[in-house]
Amino acid sequence: MRTRIGHACGVCIAWVRGQPIAPAGRRARAAGMVLVAVLAVGSGTAVTMDRMAALPAGAAFRVGDTVLTEAQLGERITLLGALYGVQRPTDPAKLERFRRDSAKAVAVSQVLSGAAAARGIVIADKTANDELTHLVETSYPQGRDAFLARLGAVGLSAPAVLDEIKRQLANAQLYDQVTKDTPAPTDQDVAQLYQQRRADMAIPEKRHLRNIVVASQDQANQIRAQLGGGADFAAVAGQSSLDDSTKTKGGDLGAAARDQLEKPYGDAAFGASPSALFGPVQTQFGWNVGQVLEVTPAVPLSLDQVREQLRASGWQQRKQDTWNRWLVEQLTSARVRYTDAYRPADPTGAPS
C-alpha cells in the first residue's frame, strides 16, 4: 500500500516545508489513487451530469443525497494541492476551467467513496495513522509533531490528511476487488504485444556528455565562441561552470538516455553529431553549452528478454480497462448534479 500513497504524502511533506512542487508525474498516476480513478475515464464515456436548479445556495454539486458546498470544495482543492501538486492558475480563463474540472474530480472521488463503502471497505483510523507516521518518519526528519504543527500553519489539518490517506487506501482495495478476475495475457498475447511495440523494445541510445552551465545567454554565447575557437572544454568548465558537481571533472555528465535529460537539453544533445558542441540551451539550472563525447547506439531486445515485462504491463492495461468500464457504470448511475458555476465544460469527457 505504501507505494501507492507514498508519492502523494511525499509531495505533501515537500509542500508543507515550503518547497516548490512540480506537477505529479507518472508515479502519481497509480491506478488505485483518487485522481487516477477520475482521470481514467475516457472522452467517450456516457457519464450523466445533470443540472439541478434546486441545489441550495452556496452548493457546488450533489452526489446522491450528499451536497458539497463551495467552502467544502475549496478545502478539498487546497488539500489536493498539497498532496498532488495541483496548482490554481492565475489566468482568469484558466481559473474558471480549473474550478469546473476540480469540481468534477472531487465529485467522482465522492462516487468512488460511496462504492467502496457499499462493498464494505473500511480503513481503520490506526491503519491510516500508522501509514502517515511511517511516511513522515521516512521523509520528515523533524518528526511527526513538527510535521503536524507545520501542517496547521499552512491551513491543513491532520484529520484532513488522514481522511485523504483513507480514501487512497480504500480506492486501492476497491481497484483490487474490481480487477481481481482480469485474466493475465497468454504467451500468444505477449508475442502480439511484442510485435506491436517492437520499435520501443530496446535499450535506448545513450550519449556521454560534458556540459558548462552559466547564468546568462550572453555568457553562454561567449563560452560557445571560445570553445569553437579551440579553447579547452575542461579548463573552461573549471573556470566558468555553475555546476559544482561536474566543474571539477571538466564538466563531465557521464552517459545519459534522452528521457533522463530536460527536454530542451535532451533535444539539443541528441540532435548533435558525435564530438560536436551544442547550445546555448536554457534549462531550469541556467544556460548550457554541451559537447557529445561518445554515442552508444540503441540495442534491440528480444522477446525472451522482455516477455515478463510485457506480460506485466499488458496485464496492468487489462486491469485498467476493466476498472474504466466499471467506473463508467458507477458514474452513469450516480447522476452527479452541478450548479451552473461548477458544471464542467465537457461533462462526458475526462477532467483536465
CSV table of C-alpha atoms in Angstrom, one decimal:
chain,number,residue,atom,x,y,z
A,1,MET,CA,0.0,0.0,0.0
A,2,ARG,CA,2.8,2.4,0.8
A,3,THR,CA,4.0,2.5,-2.8
A,4,ARG,CA,0.5,3.7,-3.8
A,5,ILE,CA,0.4,6.7,-1.5
A,6,GLY,CA,4.0,7.4,-0.7
A,7,HIS,CA,4.4,9.9,-3.6
A,8,ALA,CA,1.4,11.9,-2.6
A,9,CYS,CA,2.4,12.2,1.0
A,10,GLY,CA,5.9,13.0,0.0
A,11,VAL,CA,4.7,15.9,-2.1
A,12,CYS,CA,2.6,17.0,0.8
A,13,ILE,CA,5.7,17.0,3.0
A,14,ALA,CA,7.6,19.0,0.5
A,15,TRP,CA,4.7,21.5,0.2
A,16,VAL,CA,4.5,21.8,4.0
A,17,ARG,CA,8.2,22.6,4.0
A,18,GLY,CA,7.5,25.4,1.6
A,19,GLN,CA,9.4,23.8,-1.3
A,20,PRO,CA,8.2,24.3,-4.9
A,21,ILE,CA,6.1,21.4,-6.3
A,22,ALA,CA,6.2,20.1,-9.8
A,23,PRO,CA,3.0,18.5,-11.2
A,24,ALA,CA,2.7,14.9,-10.2
A,25,GLY,CA,4.4,12.7,-12.7
A,26,ARG,CA,4.0,9.1,-13.8
A,27,ARG,CA,4.5,7.7,-10.3
A,28,ALA,CA,1.4,9.7,-9.1
A,29,ARG,CA,-0.8,8.0,-11.6
A,30,ALA,CA,-1.1,4.7,-9.8
A,31,ALA,CA,-4.4,3.1,-10.6
A,32,GLY,CA,-5.6,3.0,-7.0
A,33,MET,CA,-5.3,6.7,-6.4
A,34,VAL,CA,-8.2,9.1,-6.3
A,35,LEU,CA,-7.1,11.3,-9.1
A,36,VAL,CA,-6.3,8.4,-11.4
A,37,ALA,CA,-9.7,7.0,-10.8
A,38,VAL,CA,-11.1,10.3,-12.0
A,39,LEU,CA,-8.7,10.9,-14.9
A,40,ALA,CA,-9.0,7.3,-16.2
A,41,VAL,CA,-12.5,8.0,-17.6
A,42,GLY,CA,-12.1,8.3,-21.4
A,43,SER,CA,-13.6,11.0,-23.5
A,44,GLY,CA,-16.1,8.5,-24.9
A,45,THR,CA,-17.8,7.7,-21.7
A,46,ALA,CA,-21.5,8.4,-21.1
A,47,VAL,CA,-21.5,9.9,-17.7
A,48,THR,CA,-24.7,11.6,-16.6
A,49,MET,CA,-24.0,15.0,-15.1
A,50,ASP,CA,-27.4,16.7,-14.7
A,51,ARG,CA,-28.5,20.2,-13.9
A,52,MET,CA,-30.5,20.8,-10.8
A,53,ALA,CA,-31.8,24.3,-10.1
A,54,ALA,CA,-33.0,23.3,-6.6
A,55,LEU,CA,-29.5,22.9,-5.2
A,56,PRO,CA,-29.2,25.2,-2.1
A,57,ALA,CA,-27.3,28.4,-2.2
A,58,GLY,CA,-23.6,28.0,-1.8
A,59,ALA,CA,-23.6,24.5,-3.2
A,60,ALA,CA,-21.2,23.3,-5.8
A,61,PHE,CA,-22.7,19.9,-6.7
A,62,ARG,CA,-24.6,16.9,-5.3
A,63,VAL,CA,-23.9,13.2,-5.5
A,64,GLY,CA,-26.9,11.2,-4.4
A,65,ASP,CA,-28.2,12.8,-1.2
A,66,THR,CA,-24.8,14.5,-0.4
A,67,VAL,CA,-24.4,18.2,-1.2
A,68,LEU,CA,-20.9,19.6,-1.3
A,69,THR,CA,-20.7,23.3,-0.6
A,70,GLU,CA,-18.3,25.8,-2.3
A,71,ALA,CA,-16.5,26.1,1.0
A,72,GLN,CA,-16.0,22.3,1.4
A,73,LEU,CA,-14.9,22.1,-2.3
A,74,GLY,CA,-12.3,24.8,-1.6
A,75,GLU,CA,-10.9,23.0,1.4
A,76,ARG,CA,-10.6,19.8,-0.7
A,77,ILE,CA,-8.9,21.6,-3.5
A,78,THR,CA,-6.4,23.0,-1.0
A,79,LEU,CA,-5.7,19.5,0.3
A,80,LEU,CA,-5.3,18.1,-3.2
A,81,GLY,CA,-2.9,21.0,-3.9
A,82,ALA,CA,-0.7,19.8,-1.1
A,83,LEU,CA,-0.9,16.1,-1.8
A,84,TYR,CA,-0.8,16.1,-5.6
A,85,GLY,CA,0.8,19.3,-6.6
A,86,VAL,CA,-2.4,20.7,-8.1
A,87,GLN,CA,-1.9,24.4,-8.7
A,88,ARG,CA,-4.6,27.0,-9.1
A,89,PRO,CA,-3.9,29.0,-12.3
A,90,THR,CA,-3.8,32.8,-12.1
A,91,ASP,CA,-5.2,33.4,-15.6
A,92,PRO,CA,-9.0,34.1,-15.2
A,93,ALA,CA,-10.0,31.9,-18.2
A,94,LYS,CA,-7.8,29.0,-17.0
A,95,LEU,CA,-9.1,29.5,-13.4
A,96,GLU,CA,-12.7,29.1,-14.5
A,97,ARG,CA,-11.8,25.8,-16.2
A,98,PHE,CA,-9.8,24.7,-13.2
A,99,ARG,CA,-12.8,25.4,-10.9
A,100,ARG,CA,-15.1,23.2,-13.1
A,101,ASP,CA,-12.6,20.4,-13.6
A,102,SER,CA,-11.7,20.4,-9.9
A,103,ALA,CA,-15.4,20.1,-9.0
A,104,LYS,CA,-15.7,17.1,-11.3
A,105,ALA,CA,-12.6,15.5,-9.9
A,106,VAL,CA,-13.9,15.8,-6.3
A,107,ALA,CA,-17.4,14.6,-7.4
A,108,VAL,CA,-16.0,11.5,-8.9
A,109,SER,CA,-14.0,10.8,-5.8
A,110,GLN,CA,-17.2,11.0,-3.8
A,111,VAL,CA,-18.7,8.4,-6.1
A,112,LEU,CA,-15.8,6.1,-5.5
A,113,SER,CA,-16.0,6.6,-1.7
A,114,GLY,CA,-19.7,5.5,-1.9
A,115,ALA,CA,-18.8,2.5,-4.0
A,116,ALA,CA,-16.0,1.5,-1.5
A,117,ALA,CA,-18.5,1.8,1.4
A,118,ALA,CA,-21.1,-0.3,-0.4
A,119,ARG,CA,-18.5,-3.1,-0.7
A,120,GLY,CA,-17.8,-2.9,3.0
A,121,ILE,CA,-14.3,-1.4,2.5
A,122,VAL,CA,-13.4,0.5,5.7
A,123,ILE,CA,-10.0,1.8,6.6
A,124,ALA,CA,-9.3,1.9,10.3
A,125,ASP,CA,-8.0,5.0,12.0
A,126,LYS,CA,-5.0,3.1,13.2
A,127,THR,CA,-4.1,2.0,9.7
A,128,ALA,CA,-4.2,5.5,8.4
A,129,ASN,CA,-2.3,6.8,11.4
A,130,ASP,CA,0.4,4.1,11.0
A,131,GLU,CA,0.7,4.9,7.3
A,132,LEU,CA,1.1,8.7,8.0
A,133,THR,CA,3.6,8.0,10.8
A,134,HIS,CA,5.7,5.8,8.6
A,135,LEU,CA,5.7,8.2,5.7
A,136,VAL,CA,6.6,11.2,8.0
A,137,GLU,CA,9.4,9.3,9.7
A,138,THR,CA,11.0,8.4,6.4
A,139,SER,CA,10.6,11.8,4.8
A,140,TYR,CA,10.4,14.4,7.5
A,141,PRO,CA,13.4,14.2,9.9
A,142,GLN,CA,11.9,16.7,12.4
A,143,GLY,CA,9.3,14.1,13.3
A,144,ARG,CA,5.5,13.8,13.2
A,145,ASP,CA,4.8,16.5,15.8
A,146,ALA,CA,6.8,19.1,13.9
A,147,PHE,CA,5.1,17.9,10.7
A,148,LEU,CA,1.6,18.3,12.1
A,149,ALA,CA,2.5,21.7,13.6
A,150,ARG,CA,3.7,22.9,10.2
A,151,LEU,CA,0.7,21.4,8.5
A,152,GLY,CA,-1.6,23.5,10.8
A,153,ALA,CA,0.4,26.6,10.0
A,154,VAL,CA,-0.3,26.3,6.3
A,155,GLY,CA,-4.1,25.8,6.8
A,156,LEU,CA,-4.3,22.0,6.7
A,157,SER,CA,-5.4,19.6,9.5
A,158,ALA,CA,-4.1,16.2,10.4
A,159,PRO,CA,-7.6,14.7,10.1
A,160,ALA,CA,-8.0,16.0,6.6
A,161,VAL,CA,-4.7,14.4,5.5
A,162,LEU,CA,-5.7,11.2,7.3
A,163,ASP,CA,-9.1,11.2,5.5
A,164,GLU,CA,-7.3,11.5,2.2
A,165,ILE,CA,-5.0,8.6,3.1
A,166,LYS,CA,-8.1,6.6,3.9
A,167,ARG,CA,-9.6,7.4,0.5
A,168,GLN,CA,-6.4,6.3,-1.2
A,169,LEU,CA,-6.2,3.0,0.8
A,170,ALA,CA,-9.9,2.4,0.2
A,171,ASN,CA,-9.6,3.0,-3.5
A,172,ALA,CA,-6.6,0.7,-3.7
A,173,GLN,CA,-8.7,-2.1,-2.2
A,174,LEU,CA,-11.6,-1.2,-4.4
A,175,TYR,CA,-9.4,-1.4,-7.5
A,176,ASP,CA,-8.1,-4.8,-6.5
A,177,GLN,CA,-11.6,-6.1,-5.9
A,178,VAL,CA,-12.9,-4.8,-9.2
A,179,THR,CA,-10.0,-6.1,-11.3
A,180,LYS,CA,-9.2,-9.4,-9.4
A,181,ASP,CA,-10.6,-11.6,-12.1
A,182,THR,CA,-8.9,-9.9,-15.0
A,183,PRO,CA,-7.0,-12.7,-16.8
A,184,ALA,CA,-3.3,-12.3,-17.4
A,185,PRO,CA,-2.1,-12.2,-21.0
A,186,THR,CA,-1.2,-15.6,-22.6
A,187,ASP,CA,2.1,-16.3,-24.3
A,188,GLN,CA,0.4,-15.6,-27.6
A,189,ASP,CA,-0.9,-12.3,-26.3
A,190,VAL,CA,2.6,-11.3,-25.2
A,191,ALA,CA,4.0,-12.2,-28.6
A,192,GLN,CA,1.5,-9.9,-30.2
A,193,LEU,CA,2.3,-7.1,-27.8
A,194,TYR,CA,6.0,-7.5,-28.7
A,195,GLN,CA,5.2,-7.1,-32.4
A,196,GLN,CA,3.1,-4.1,-31.7
A,197,ARG,CA,5.8,-2.4,-29.5
A,198,ARG,CA,8.8,-3.8,-31.2
A,199,ALA,CA,10.1,-0.4,-32.1
A,200,ASP,CA,10.2,0.6,-28.4
A,201,MET,CA,11.7,-2.7,-27.3
A,202,ALA,CA,15.3,-1.6,-27.0
A,203,ILE,CA,17.9,-0.4,-24.6
A,204,PRO,CA,17.8,3.3,-25.5
A,205,GLU,CA,20.7,5.2,-27.1
A,206,LYS,CA,22.9,6.9,-24.6
A,207,ARG,CA,25.3,9.8,-25.0
A,208,HIS,CA,28.3,10.6,-23.0
A,209,LEU,CA,28.2,14.4,-22.5
A,210,ARG,CA,30.0,17.2,-20.8
A,211,ASN,CA,28.5,20.5,-20.0
A,212,ILE,CA,29.1,24.0,-18.9
A,213,VAL,CA,26.2,25.9,-17.2
A,214,VAL,CA,26.2,29.7,-16.7
A,215,ALA,CA,23.7,32.3,-15.6
A,216,SER,CA,23.1,34.3,-18.8
A,217,GLN,CA,22.6,33.6,-22.5
A,218,ASP,CA,25.3,36.2,-23.4
A,219,GLN,CA,27.8,34.4,-21.2
A,220,ALA,CA,26.9,31.1,-22.8
A,221,ASN,CA,27.3,32.6,-26.3
A,222,GLN,CA,30.8,33.8,-25.3
A,223,ILE,CA,31.7,30.4,-24.0
A,224,ARG,CA,30.4,28.7,-27.1
A,225,ALA,CA,32.6,31.1,-29.2
A,226,GLN,CA,35.7,30.3,-27.0
A,227,LEU,CA,35.2,26.6,-27.4
A,228,GLY,CA,34.6,26.9,-31.1
A,229,GLY,CA,37.9,28.8,-31.3
A,230,GLY,CA,39.8,25.9,-29.8
A,231,ALA,CA,39.6,26.6,-26.0
A,232,ASP,CA,39.9,23.5,-23.8
A,233,PHE,CA,36.5,22.4,-22.7
A,234,ALA,CA,37.6,21.1,-19.3
A,235,ALA,CA,39.5,24.2,-18.5
A,236,VAL,CA,36.6,26.5,-19.4
A,237,ALA,CA,34.2,24.3,-17.3
A,238,GLY,CA,36.5,24.5,-14.3
A,239,GLN,CA,36.7,28.3,-14.6
A,240,SER,CA,33.1,29.2,-15.5
A,241,SER,CA,30.5,26.4,-14.8
A,242,LEU,CA,28.0,26.9,-12.0
A,243,ASP,CA,27.6,23.1,-11.6
A,244,ASP,CA,29.9,22.3,-8.6
A,245,SER,CA,29.2,18.6,-9.1
A,246,THR,CA,30.8,18.5,-12.6
A,247,LYS,CA,33.1,21.5,-12.9
A,248,THR,CA,36.0,19.8,-11.2
A,249,LYS,CA,35.6,16.9,-13.7
A,250,GLY,CA,35.8,19.1,-16.7
A,251,GLY,CA,32.0,19.3,-17.0
A,252,ASP,CA,31.6,15.5,-17.4
A,253,LEU,CA,28.0,14.5,-17.1
A,254,GLY,CA,28.5,10.8,-17.8
A,255,ALA,CA,26.3,8.8,-20.2
A,256,ALA,CA,22.5,9.5,-20.3
A,257,ALA,CA,19.5,8.5,-22.3
A,258,ARG,CA,17.4,11.2,-23.8
A,259,ASP,CA,14.5,10.8,-21.4
A,260,GLN,CA,16.9,11.3,-18.4
A,261,LEU,CA,17.5,14.9,-19.6
A,262,GLU,CA,15.3,18.0,-19.5
A,263,LYS,CA,13.6,18.1,-22.9
A,264,PRO,CA,15.2,21.2,-24.4
A,265,TYR,CA,18.7,20.0,-23.4
A,266,GLY,CA,17.9,16.4,-24.5
A,267,ASP,CA,16.7,17.6,-27.8
A,268,ALA,CA,19.9,19.6,-28.4
A,269,ALA,CA,22.2,16.8,-27.1
A,270,PHE,CA,20.6,14.1,-29.2
A,271,GLY,CA,20.4,16.3,-32.2
A,272,ALA,CA,24.2,16.9,-32.3
A,273,SER,CA,26.8,14.9,-34.0
A,274,PRO,CA,29.5,12.9,-32.1
A,275,SER,CA,32.2,15.3,-30.8
A,276,ALA,CA,30.1,18.3,-31.7
A,277,LEU,CA,29.2,21.3,-29.5
A,278,PHE,CA,25.6,22.2,-28.9
A,279,GLY,CA,23.8,25.1,-27.2
A,280,PRO,CA,23.4,27.5,-25.7
A,281,VAL,CA,20.2,25.9,-24.4
A,282,GLN,CA,18.2,27.1,-21.4
A,283,THR,CA,17.2,24.7,-18.6
A,284,GLN,CA,16.0,25.2,-15.0
A,285,PHE,CA,19.6,25.5,-13.9
A,286,GLY,CA,20.7,28.2,-16.4
A,287,TRP,CA,22.2,28.5,-19.9
A,288,ASN,CA,24.1,25.4,-21.1
A,289,VAL,CA,26.8,24.7,-23.6
A,290,GLY,CA,27.5,21.0,-24.1
A,291,GLN,CA,29.5,18.5,-26.1
A,292,VAL,CA,28.8,15.0,-27.2
A,293,LEU,CA,31.8,12.8,-26.3
A,294,GLU,CA,30.5,9.4,-27.3
A,295,VAL,CA,27.4,7.8,-28.7
A,296,THR,CA,26.2,4.3,-27.6
A,297,PRO,CA,23.6,3.1,-30.1
A,298,ALA,CA,20.3,1.6,-29.0
A,299,VAL,CA,20.3,-2.2,-28.6
A,300,PRO,CA,17.1,-4.1,-29.7
A,301,LEU,CA,15.7,-6.5,-27.1
A,302,SER,CA,14.4,-10.0,-28.0
A,303,LEU,CA,11.0,-11.3,-27.0
A,304,ASP,CA,12.6,-13.5,-24.3
A,305,GLN,CA,14.3,-10.5,-22.8
A,306,VAL,CA,11.1,-8.6,-22.3
A,307,ARG,CA,8.5,-11.3,-22.1
A,308,GLU,CA,7.7,-10.9,-18.4
A,309,GLN,CA,7.8,-7.1,-18.5
A,310,LEU,CA,5.3,-7.2,-21.4
A,311,ARG,CA,3.1,-9.7,-19.6
A,312,ALA,CA,3.0,-7.4,-16.5
A,313,SER,CA,2.3,-4.2,-18.5
A,314,GLY,CA,-0.3,-6.0,-20.6
A,315,TRP,CA,-2.0,-7.3,-17.5
A,316,GLN,CA,-2.0,-3.9,-15.9
A,317,GLN,CA,-3.6,-2.4,-19.0
A,318,ARG,CA,-6.3,-5.1,-19.0
A,319,LYS,CA,-7.0,-4.3,-15.3
A,320,GLN,CA,-7.1,-0.6,-16.1
A,321,ASP,CA,-9.6,-1.3,-18.9
A,322,THR,CA,-11.7,-3.4,-16.5
A,323,TRP,CA,-11.6,-0.6,-14.0
A,324,ASN,CA,-12.6,2.0,-16.5
A,325,ARG,CA,-15.6,0.1,-17.7
A,326,TRP,CA,-16.7,-0.5,-14.1
A,327,LEU,CA,-16.1,3.2,-13.2
A,328,VAL,CA,-18.2,4.4,-16.2
A,329,GLU,CA,-21.1,2.3,-14.9
A,330,GLN,CA,-20.8,3.8,-11.5
A,331,LEU,CA,-20.7,7.3,-12.8
A,332,THR,CA,-23.5,6.8,-15.1
A,333,SER,CA,-25.8,5.7,-12.3
A,334,ALA,CA,-24.6,8.3,-9.8
A,335,ARG,CA,-26.3,11.3,-11.6
A,336,VAL,CA,-23.9,13.9,-10.3
A,337,ARG,CA,-25.6,17.3,-10.4
A,338,TYR,CA,-23.7,20.6,-10.6
A,339,THR,CA,-24.7,24.2,-10.1
A,340,ASP,CA,-24.0,26.4,-13.1
A,341,ALA,CA,-20.8,27.8,-11.9
A,342,TYR,CA,-19.2,24.4,-11.3
A,343,ARG,CA,-20.6,22.4,-14.2
A,344,PRO,CA,-17.7,21.0,-16.3
A,345,ALA,CA,-17.5,22.3,-19.9
A,346,ASP,CA,-17.3,18.7,-21.1
A,347,PRO,CA,-19.3,16.6,-18.6
A,348,THR,CA,-18.8,13.4,-20.5
A,349,GLY,CA,-15.1,13.8,-21.0
A,350,ALA,CA,-12.1,13.2,-18.7
A,351,PRO,CA,-11.2,16.1,-16.5
A,352,SER,CA,-8.1,18.0,-17.5
